[in-house]
mmCIF file of N, CA, C and O in Angstrom:
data_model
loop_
_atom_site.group_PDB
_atom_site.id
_atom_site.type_symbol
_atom_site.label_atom_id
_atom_site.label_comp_id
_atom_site.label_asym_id
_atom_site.label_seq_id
_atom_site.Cartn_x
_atom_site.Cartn_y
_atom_site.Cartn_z
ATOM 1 N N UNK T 1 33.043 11.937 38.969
ATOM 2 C CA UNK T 1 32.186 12.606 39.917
ATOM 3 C C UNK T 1 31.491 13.776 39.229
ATOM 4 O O UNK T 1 32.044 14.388 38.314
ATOM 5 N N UNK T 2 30.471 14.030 39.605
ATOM 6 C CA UNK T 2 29.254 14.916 39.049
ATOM 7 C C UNK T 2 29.755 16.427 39.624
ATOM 8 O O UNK T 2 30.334 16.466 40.709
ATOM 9 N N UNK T 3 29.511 17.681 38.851
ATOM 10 C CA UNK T 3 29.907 18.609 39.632
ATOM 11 C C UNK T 3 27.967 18.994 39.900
ATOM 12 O O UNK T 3 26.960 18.532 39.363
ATOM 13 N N UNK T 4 28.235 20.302 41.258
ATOM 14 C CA UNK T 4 26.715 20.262 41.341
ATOM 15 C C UNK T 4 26.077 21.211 40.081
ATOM 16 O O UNK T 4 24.866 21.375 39.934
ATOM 17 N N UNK T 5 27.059 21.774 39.248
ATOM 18 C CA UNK T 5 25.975 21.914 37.699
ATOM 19 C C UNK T 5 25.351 21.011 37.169
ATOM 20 O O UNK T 5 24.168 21.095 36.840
ATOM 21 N N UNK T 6 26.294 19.729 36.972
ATOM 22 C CA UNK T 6 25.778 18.640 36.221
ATOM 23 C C UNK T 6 24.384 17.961 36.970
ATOM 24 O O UNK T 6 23.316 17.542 36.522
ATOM 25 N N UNK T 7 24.974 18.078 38.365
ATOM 26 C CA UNK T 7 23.596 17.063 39.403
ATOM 27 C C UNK T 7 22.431 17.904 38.931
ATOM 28 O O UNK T 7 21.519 17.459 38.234
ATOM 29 N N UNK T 8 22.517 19.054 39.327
ATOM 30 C CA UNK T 8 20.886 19.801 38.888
ATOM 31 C C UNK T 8 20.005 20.047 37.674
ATOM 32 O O UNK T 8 18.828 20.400 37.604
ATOM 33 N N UNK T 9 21.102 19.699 36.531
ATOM 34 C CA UNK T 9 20.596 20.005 35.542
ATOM 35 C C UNK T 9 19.633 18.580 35.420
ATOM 36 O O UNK T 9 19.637 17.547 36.089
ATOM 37 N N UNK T 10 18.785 19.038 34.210
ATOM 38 C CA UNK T 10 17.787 18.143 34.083
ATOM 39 C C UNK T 10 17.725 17.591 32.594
ATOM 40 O O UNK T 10 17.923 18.314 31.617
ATOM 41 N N UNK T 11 17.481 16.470 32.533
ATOM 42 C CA UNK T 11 17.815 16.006 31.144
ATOM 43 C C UNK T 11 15.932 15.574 30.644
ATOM 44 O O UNK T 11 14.986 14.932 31.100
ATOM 45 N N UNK T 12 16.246 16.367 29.524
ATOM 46 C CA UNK T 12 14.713 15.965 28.954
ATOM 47 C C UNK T 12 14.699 14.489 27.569
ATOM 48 O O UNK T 12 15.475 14.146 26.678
ATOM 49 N N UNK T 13 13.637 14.100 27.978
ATOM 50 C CA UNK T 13 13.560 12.935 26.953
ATOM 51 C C UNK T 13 13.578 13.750 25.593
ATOM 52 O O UNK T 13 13.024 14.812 25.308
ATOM 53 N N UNK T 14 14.555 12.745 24.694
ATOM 54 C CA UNK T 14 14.271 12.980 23.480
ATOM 55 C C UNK T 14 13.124 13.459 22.511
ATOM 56 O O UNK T 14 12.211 12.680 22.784
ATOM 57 N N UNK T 15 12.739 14.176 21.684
ATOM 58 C CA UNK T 15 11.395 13.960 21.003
ATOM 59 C C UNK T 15 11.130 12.630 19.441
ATOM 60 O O UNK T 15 11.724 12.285 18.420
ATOM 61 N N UNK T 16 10.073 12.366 20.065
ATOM 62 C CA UNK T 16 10.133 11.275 18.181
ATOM 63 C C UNK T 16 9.827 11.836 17.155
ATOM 64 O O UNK T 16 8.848 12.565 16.994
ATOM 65 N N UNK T 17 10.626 11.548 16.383
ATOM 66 C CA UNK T 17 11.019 11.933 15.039
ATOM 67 C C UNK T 17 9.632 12.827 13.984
ATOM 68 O O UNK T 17 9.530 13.613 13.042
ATOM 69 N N UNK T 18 8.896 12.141 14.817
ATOM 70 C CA UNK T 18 7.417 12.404 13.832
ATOM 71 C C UNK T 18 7.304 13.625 14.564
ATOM 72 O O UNK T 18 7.212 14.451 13.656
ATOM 73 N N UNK T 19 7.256 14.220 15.585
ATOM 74 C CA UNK T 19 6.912 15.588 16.357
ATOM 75 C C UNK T 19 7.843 16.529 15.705
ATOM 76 O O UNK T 19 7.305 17.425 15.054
ATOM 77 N N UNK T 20 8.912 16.511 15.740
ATOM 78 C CA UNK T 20 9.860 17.515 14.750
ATOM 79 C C UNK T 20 9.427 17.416 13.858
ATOM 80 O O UNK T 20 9.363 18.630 13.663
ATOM 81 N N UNK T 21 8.849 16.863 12.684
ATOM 82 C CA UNK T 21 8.236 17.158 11.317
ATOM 83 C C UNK T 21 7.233 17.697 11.437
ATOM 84 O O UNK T 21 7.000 18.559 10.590
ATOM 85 N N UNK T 22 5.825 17.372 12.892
ATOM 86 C CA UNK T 22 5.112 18.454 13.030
ATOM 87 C C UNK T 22 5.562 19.505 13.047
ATOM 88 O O UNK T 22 5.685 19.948 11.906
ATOM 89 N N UNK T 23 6.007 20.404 14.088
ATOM 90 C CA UNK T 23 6.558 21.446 13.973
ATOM 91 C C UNK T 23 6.936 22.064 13.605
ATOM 92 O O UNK T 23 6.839 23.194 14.082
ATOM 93 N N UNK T 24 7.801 21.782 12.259
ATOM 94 C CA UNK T 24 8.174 22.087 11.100
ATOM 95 C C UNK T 24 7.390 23.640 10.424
ATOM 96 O O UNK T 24 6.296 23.499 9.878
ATOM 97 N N UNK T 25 7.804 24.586 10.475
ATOM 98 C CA UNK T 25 6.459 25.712 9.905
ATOM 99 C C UNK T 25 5.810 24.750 8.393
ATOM 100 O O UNK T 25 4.658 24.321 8.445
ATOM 101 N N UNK T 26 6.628 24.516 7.202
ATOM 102 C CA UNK T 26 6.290 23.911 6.644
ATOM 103 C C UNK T 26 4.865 22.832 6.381
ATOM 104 O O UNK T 26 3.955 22.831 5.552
ATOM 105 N N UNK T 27 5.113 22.237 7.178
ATOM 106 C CA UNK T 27 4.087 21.194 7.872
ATOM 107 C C UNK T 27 2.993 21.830 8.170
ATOM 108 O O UNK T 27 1.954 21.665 7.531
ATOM 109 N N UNK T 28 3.116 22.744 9.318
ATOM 110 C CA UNK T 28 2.292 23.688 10.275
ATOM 111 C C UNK T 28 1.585 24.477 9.168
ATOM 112 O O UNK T 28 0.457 24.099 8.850
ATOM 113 N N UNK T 29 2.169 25.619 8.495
ATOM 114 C CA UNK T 29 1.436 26.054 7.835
ATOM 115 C C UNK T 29 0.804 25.498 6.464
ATOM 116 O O UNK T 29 0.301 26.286 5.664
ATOM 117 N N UNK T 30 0.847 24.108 6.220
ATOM 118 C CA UNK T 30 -0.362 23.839 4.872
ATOM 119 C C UNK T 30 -0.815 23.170 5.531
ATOM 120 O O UNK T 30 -2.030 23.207 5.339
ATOM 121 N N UNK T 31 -0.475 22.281 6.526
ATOM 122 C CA UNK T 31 -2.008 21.597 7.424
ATOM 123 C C UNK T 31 -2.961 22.850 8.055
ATOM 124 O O UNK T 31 -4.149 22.567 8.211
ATOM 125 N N UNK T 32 -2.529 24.192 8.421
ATOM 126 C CA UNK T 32 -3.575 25.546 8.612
ATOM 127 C C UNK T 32 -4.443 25.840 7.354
ATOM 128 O O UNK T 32 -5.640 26.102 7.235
ATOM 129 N N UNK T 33 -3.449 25.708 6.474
ATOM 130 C CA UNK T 33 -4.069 26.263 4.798
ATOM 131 C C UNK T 33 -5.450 24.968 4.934
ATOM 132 O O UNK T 33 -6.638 25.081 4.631
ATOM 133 N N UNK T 34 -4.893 24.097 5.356
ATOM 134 C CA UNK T 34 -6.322 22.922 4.243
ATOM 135 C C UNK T 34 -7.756 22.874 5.412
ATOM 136 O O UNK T 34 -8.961 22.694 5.237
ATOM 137 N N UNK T 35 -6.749 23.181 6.848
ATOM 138 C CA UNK T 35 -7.727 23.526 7.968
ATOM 139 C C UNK T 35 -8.769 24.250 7.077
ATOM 140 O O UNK T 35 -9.798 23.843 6.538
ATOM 141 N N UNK T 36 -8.085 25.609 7.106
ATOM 142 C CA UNK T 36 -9.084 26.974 6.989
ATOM 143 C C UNK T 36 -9.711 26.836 5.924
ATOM 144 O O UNK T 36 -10.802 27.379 6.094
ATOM 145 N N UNK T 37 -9.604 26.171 4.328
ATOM 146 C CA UNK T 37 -9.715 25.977 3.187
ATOM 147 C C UNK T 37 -10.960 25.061 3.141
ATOM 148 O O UNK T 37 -11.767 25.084 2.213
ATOM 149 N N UNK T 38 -11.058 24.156 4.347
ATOM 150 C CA UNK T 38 -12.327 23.070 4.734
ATOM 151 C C UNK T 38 -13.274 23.809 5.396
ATOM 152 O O UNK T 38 -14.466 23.783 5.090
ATOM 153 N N UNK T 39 -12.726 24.587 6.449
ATOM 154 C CA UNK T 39 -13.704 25.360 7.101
ATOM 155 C C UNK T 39 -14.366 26.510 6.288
ATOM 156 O O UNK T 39 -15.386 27.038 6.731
ATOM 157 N N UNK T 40 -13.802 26.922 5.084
ATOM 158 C CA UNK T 40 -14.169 28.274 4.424
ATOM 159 C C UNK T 40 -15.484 27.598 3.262
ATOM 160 O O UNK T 40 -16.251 28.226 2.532
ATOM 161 N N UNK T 41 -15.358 26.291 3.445
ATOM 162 C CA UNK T 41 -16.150 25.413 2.369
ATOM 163 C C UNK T 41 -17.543 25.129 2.968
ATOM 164 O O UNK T 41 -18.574 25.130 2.295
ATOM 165 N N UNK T 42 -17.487 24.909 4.177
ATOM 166 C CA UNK T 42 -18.774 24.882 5.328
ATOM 167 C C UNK T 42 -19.170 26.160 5.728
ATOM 168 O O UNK T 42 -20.332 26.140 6.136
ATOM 169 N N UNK T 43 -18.579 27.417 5.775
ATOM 170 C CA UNK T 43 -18.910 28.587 6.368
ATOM 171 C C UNK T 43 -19.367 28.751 4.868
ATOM 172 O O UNK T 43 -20.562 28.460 4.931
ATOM 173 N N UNK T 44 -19.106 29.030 3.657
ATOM 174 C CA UNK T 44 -20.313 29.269 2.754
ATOM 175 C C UNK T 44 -20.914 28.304 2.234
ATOM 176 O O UNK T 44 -21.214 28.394 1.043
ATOM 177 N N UNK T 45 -21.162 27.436 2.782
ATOM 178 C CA UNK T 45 -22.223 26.581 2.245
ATOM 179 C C UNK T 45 -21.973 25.425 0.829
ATOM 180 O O UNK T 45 -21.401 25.866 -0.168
ATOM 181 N N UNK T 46 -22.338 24.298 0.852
ATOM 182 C CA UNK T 46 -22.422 23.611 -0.200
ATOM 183 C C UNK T 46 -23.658 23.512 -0.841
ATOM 184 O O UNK T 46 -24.682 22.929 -0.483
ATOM 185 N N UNK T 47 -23.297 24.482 -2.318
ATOM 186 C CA UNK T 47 -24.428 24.856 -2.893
ATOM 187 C C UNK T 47 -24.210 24.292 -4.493
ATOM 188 O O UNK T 47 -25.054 24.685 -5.299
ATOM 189 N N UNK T 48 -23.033 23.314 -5.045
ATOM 190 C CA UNK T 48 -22.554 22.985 -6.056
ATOM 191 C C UNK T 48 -21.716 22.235 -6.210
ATOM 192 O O UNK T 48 -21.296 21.592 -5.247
ATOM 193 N N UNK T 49 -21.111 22.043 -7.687
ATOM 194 C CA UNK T 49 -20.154 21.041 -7.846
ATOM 195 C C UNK T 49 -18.806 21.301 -7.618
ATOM 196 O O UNK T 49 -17.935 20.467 -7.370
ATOM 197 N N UNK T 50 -18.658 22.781 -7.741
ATOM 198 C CA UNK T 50 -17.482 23.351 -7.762
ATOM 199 C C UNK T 50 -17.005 23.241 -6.173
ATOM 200 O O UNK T 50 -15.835 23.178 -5.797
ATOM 201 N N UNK T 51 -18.328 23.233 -5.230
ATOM 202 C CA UNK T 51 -18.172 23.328 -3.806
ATOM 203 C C UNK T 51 -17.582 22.137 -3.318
ATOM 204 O O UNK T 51 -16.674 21.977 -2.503
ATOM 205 N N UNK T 52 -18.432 21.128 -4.126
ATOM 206 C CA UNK T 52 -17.750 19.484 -3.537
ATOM 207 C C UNK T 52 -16.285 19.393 -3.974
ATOM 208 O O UNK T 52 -15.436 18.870 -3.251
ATOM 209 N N UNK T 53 -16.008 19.917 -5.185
ATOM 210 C CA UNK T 53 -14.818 19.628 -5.751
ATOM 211 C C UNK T 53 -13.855 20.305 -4.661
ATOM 212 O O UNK T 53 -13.037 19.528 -4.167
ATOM 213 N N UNK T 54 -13.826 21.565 -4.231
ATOM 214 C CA UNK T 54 -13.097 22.299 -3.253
ATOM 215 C C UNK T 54 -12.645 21.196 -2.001
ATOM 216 O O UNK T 54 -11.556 20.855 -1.539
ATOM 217 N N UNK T 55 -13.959 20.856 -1.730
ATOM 218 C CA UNK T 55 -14.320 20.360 -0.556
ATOM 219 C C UNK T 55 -12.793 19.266 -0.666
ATOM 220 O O UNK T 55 -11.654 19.523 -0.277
ATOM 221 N N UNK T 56 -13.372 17.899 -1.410
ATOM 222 C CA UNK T 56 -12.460 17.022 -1.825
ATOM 223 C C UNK T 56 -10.637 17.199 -2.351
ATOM 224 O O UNK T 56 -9.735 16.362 -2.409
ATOM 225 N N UNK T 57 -10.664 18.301 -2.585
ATOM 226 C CA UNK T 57 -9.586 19.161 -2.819
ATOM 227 C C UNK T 57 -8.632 19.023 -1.604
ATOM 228 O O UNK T 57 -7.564 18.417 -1.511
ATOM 229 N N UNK T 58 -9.322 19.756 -0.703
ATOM 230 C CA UNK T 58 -8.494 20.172 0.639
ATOM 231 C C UNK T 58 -8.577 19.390 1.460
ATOM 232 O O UNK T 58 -7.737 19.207 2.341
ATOM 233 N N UNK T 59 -9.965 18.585 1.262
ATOM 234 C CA UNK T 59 -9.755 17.245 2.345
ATOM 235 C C UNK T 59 -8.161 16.651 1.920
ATOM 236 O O UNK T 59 -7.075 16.685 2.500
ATOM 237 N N UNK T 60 -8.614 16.116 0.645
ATOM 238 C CA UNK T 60 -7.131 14.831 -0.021
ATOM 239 C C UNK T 60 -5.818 16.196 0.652
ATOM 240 O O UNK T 60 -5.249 15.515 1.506
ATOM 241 N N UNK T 61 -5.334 17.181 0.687
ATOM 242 C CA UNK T 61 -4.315 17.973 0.902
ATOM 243 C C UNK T 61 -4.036 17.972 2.615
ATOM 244 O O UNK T 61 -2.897 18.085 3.069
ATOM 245 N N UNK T 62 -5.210 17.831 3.450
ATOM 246 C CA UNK T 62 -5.149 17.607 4.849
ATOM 247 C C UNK T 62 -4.535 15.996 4.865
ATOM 248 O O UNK T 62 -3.587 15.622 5.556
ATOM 249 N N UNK T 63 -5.313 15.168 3.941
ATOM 250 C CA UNK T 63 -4.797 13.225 4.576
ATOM 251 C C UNK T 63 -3.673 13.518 4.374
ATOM 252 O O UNK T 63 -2.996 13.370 5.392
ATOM 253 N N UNK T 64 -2.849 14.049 3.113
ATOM 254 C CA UNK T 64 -1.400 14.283 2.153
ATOM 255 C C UNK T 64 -0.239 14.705 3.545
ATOM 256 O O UNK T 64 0.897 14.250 3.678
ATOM 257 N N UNK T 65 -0.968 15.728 4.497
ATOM 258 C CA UNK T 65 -0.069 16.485 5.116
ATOM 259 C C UNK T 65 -0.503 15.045 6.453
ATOM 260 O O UNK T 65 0.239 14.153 6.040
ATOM 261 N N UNK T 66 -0.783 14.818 6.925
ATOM 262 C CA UNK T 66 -1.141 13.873 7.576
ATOM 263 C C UNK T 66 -0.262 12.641 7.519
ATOM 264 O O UNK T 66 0.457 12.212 8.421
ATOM 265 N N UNK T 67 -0.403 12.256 6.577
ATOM 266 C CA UNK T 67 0.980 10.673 5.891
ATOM 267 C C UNK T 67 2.067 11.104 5.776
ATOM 268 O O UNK T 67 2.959 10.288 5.540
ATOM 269 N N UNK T 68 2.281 11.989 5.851
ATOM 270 C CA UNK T 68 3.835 13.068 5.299
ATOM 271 C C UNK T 68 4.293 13.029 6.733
ATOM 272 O O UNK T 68 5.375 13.587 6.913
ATOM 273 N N UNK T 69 3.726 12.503 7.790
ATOM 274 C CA UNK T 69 4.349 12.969 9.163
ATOM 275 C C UNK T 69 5.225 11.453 9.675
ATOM 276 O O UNK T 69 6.227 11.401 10.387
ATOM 277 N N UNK T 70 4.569 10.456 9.133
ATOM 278 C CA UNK T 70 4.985 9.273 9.245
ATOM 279 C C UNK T 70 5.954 8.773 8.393
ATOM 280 O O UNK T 70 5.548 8.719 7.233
ATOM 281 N N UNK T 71 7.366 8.297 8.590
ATOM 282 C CA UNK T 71 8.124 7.419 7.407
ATOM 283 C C UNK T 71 7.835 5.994 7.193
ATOM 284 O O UNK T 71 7.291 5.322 8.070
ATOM 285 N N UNK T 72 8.278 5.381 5.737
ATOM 286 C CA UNK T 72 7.550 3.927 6.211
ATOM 287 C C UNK T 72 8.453 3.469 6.716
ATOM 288 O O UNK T 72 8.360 2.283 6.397
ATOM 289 N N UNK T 73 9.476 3.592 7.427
ATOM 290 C CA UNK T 73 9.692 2.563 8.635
ATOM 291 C C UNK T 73 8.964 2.975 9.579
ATOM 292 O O UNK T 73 8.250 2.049 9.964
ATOM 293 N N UNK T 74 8.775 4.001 10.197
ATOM 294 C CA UNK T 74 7.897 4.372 11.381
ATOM 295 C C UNK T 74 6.536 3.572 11.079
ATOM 296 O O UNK T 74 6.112 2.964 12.061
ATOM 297 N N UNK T 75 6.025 3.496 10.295
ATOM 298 C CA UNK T 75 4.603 2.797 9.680
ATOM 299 C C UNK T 75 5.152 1.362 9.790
ATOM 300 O O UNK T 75 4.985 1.165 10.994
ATOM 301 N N UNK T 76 5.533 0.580 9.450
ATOM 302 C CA UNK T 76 6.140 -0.433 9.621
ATOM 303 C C UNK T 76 5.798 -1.198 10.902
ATOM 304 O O UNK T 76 5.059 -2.078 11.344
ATOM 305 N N UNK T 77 6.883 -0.247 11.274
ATOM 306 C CA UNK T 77 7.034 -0.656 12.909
ATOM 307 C C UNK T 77 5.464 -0.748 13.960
ATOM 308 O O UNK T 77 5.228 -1.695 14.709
ATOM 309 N N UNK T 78 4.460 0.571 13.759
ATOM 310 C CA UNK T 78 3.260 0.422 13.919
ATOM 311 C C UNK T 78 2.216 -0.437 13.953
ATOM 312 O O UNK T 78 1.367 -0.849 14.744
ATOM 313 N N UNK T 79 2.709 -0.626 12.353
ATOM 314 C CA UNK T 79 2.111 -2.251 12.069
ATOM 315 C C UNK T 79 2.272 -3.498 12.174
ATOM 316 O O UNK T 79 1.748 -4.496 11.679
ATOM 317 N N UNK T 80 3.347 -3.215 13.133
ATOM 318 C CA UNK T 80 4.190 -4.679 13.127
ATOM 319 C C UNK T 80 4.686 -5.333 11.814
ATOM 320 O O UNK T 80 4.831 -6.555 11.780
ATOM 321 N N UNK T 81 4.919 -4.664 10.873
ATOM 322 C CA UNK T 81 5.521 -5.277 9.479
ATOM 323 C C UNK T 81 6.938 -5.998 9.957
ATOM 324 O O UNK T 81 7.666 -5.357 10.715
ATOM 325 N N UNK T 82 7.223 -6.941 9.648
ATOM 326 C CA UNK T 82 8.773 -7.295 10.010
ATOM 327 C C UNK T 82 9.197 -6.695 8.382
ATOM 328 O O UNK T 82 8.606 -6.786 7.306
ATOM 329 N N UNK T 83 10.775 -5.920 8.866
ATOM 330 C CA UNK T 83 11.419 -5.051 8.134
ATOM 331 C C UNK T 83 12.829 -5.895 7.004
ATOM 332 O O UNK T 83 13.635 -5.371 6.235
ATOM 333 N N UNK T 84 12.638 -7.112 7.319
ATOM 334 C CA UNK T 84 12.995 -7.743 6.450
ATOM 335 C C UNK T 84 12.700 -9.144 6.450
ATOM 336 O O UNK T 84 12.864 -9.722 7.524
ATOM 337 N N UNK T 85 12.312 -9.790 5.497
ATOM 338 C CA UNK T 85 11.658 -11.169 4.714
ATOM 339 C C UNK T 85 12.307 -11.992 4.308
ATOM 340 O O UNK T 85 12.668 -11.817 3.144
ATOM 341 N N UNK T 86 12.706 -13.053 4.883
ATOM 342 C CA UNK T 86 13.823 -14.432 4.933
ATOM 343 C C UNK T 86 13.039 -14.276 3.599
ATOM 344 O O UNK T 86 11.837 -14.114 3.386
ATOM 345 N N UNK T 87 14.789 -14.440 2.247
ATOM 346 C CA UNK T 87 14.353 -14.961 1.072
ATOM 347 C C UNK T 87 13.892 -16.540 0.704
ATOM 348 O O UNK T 87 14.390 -17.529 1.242
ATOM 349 N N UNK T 88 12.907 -16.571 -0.254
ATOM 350 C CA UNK T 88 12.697 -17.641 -0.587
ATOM 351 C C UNK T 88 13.519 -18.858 -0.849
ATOM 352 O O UNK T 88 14.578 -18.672 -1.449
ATOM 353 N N UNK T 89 13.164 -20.225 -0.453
ATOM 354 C CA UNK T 89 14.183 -21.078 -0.652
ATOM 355 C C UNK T 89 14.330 -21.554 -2.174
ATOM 356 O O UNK T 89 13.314 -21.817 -2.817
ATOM 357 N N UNK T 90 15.741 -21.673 -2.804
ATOM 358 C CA UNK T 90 15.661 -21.632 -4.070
ATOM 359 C C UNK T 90 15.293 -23.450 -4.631
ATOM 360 O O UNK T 90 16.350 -24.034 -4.870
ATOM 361 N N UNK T 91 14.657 -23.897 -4.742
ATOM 362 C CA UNK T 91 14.074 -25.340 -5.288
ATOM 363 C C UNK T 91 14.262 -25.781 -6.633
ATOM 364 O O UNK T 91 13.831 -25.209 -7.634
ATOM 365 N N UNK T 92 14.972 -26.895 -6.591
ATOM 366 C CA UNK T 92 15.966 -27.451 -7.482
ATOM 367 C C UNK T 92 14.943 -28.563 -8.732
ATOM 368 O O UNK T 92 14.572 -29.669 -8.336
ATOM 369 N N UNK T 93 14.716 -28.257 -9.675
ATOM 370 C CA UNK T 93 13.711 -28.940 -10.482
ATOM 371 C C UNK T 93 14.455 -30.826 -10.908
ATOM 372 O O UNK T 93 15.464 -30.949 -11.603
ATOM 373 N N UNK T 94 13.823 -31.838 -10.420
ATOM 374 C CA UNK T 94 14.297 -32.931 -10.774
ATOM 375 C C UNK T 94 13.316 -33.438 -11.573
ATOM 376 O O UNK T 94 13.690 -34.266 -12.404
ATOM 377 N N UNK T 95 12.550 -33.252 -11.550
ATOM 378 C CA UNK T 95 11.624 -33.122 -12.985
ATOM 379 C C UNK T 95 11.624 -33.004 -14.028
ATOM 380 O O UNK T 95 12.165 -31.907 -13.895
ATOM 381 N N UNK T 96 11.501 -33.113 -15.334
ATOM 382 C CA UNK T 96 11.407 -32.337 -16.758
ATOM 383 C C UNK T 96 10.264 -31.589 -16.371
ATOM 384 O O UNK T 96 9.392 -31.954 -15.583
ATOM 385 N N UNK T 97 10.350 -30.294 -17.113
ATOM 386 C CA UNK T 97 9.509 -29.271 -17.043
ATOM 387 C C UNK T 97 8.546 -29.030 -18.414
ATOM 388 O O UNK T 97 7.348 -28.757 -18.336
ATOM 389 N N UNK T 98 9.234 -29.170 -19.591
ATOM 390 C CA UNK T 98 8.534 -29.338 -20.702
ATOM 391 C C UNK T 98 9.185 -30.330 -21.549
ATOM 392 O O UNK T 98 10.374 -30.527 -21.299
ATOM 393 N N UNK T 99 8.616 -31.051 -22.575
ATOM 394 C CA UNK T 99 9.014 -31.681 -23.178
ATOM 395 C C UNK T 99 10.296 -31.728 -23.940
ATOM 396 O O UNK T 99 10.446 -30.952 -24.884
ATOM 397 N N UNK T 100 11.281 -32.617 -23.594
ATOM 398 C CA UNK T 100 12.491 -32.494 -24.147
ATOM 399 C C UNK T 100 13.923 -31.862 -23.062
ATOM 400 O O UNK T 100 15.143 -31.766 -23.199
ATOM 401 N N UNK T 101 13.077 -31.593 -22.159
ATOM 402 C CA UNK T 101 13.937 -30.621 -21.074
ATOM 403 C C UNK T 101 14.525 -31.608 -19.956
ATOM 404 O O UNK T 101 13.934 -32.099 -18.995
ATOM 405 N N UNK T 102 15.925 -31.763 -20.378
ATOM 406 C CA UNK T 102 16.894 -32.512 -19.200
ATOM 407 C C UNK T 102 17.618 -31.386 -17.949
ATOM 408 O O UNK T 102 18.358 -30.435 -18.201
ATOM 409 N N UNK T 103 17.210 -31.774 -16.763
ATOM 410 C CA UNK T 103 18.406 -31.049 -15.635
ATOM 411 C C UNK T 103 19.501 -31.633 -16.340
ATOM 412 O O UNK T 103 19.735 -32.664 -16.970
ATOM 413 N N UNK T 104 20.137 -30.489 -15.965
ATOM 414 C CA UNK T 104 21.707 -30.285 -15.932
ATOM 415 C C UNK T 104 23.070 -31.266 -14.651
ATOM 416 O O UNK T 104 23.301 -31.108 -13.453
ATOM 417 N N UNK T 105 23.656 -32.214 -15.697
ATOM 418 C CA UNK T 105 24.544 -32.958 -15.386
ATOM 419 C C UNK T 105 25.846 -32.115 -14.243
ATOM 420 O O UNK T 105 26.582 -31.190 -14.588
ATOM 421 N N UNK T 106 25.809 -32.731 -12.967
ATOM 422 C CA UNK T 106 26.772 -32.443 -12.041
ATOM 423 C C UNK T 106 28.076 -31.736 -12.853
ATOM 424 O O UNK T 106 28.574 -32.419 -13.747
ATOM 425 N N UNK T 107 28.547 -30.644 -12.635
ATOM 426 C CA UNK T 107 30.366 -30.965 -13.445
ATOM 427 C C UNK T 107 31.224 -31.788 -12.435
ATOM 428 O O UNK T 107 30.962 -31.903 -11.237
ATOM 429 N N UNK T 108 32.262 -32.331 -13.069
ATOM 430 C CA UNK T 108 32.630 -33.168 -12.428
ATOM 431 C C UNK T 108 33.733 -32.318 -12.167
ATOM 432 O O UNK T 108 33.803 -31.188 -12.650
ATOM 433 N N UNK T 109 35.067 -33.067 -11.027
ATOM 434 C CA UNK T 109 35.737 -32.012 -10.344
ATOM 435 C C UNK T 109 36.738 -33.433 -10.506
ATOM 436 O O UNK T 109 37.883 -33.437 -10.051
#
């Protein structure tokens, strides 16, 4: 039997796994860094090579923090990958394969 603490309390759904790694300050603060680092690249202007290079810089460091939130099973699963692959069937050569080449005689028992 429930006491009435237990009845009232309220049970919250779990969070998925990927939201706790957001949250993470870690996380939080270099996905801000590549934010502000993109935006600081458009607020002065692209006027060079050094600018594109920046640019491309902090973009690739935003996708980086981005994929970092997902594991590949979580990706997997997304994609519908099945997470494991019936091995191949192993096929028994009754053939010669190159010249001179006999299968191997039963042992006898």
């Amino acid at each position: 039997m429930l006491s009435k603490k237990n009845r009232n309390r309220r049970v919250r759904p779990a969070k998925p796994a990927w939201v706790a790694r957001v949250l993470r300050v870690e996380w939080l603060g270099q996905t801000v860094a590549s934010v502000c680092w993109i935006t600081s690249v458009f607020f002065y202007g692209l006027s060079g090579t050094g600018d594109y290079l920046q640019l491309s810089a902090a973009s690739a460091w935003l996708i980086a923090n981005i994929a970092a939130i997902v594991t590949a099973e979580e990706m997997r699963q997304w994609l519908r990958i099945p997470t494991s692959q019936p091995a191949p069937a192993l096929v028994e050569a009754t053939e010669p394969q190159a010249p001179g080449w006999e299968p191997a005689e039963p042992a006898s028992t």
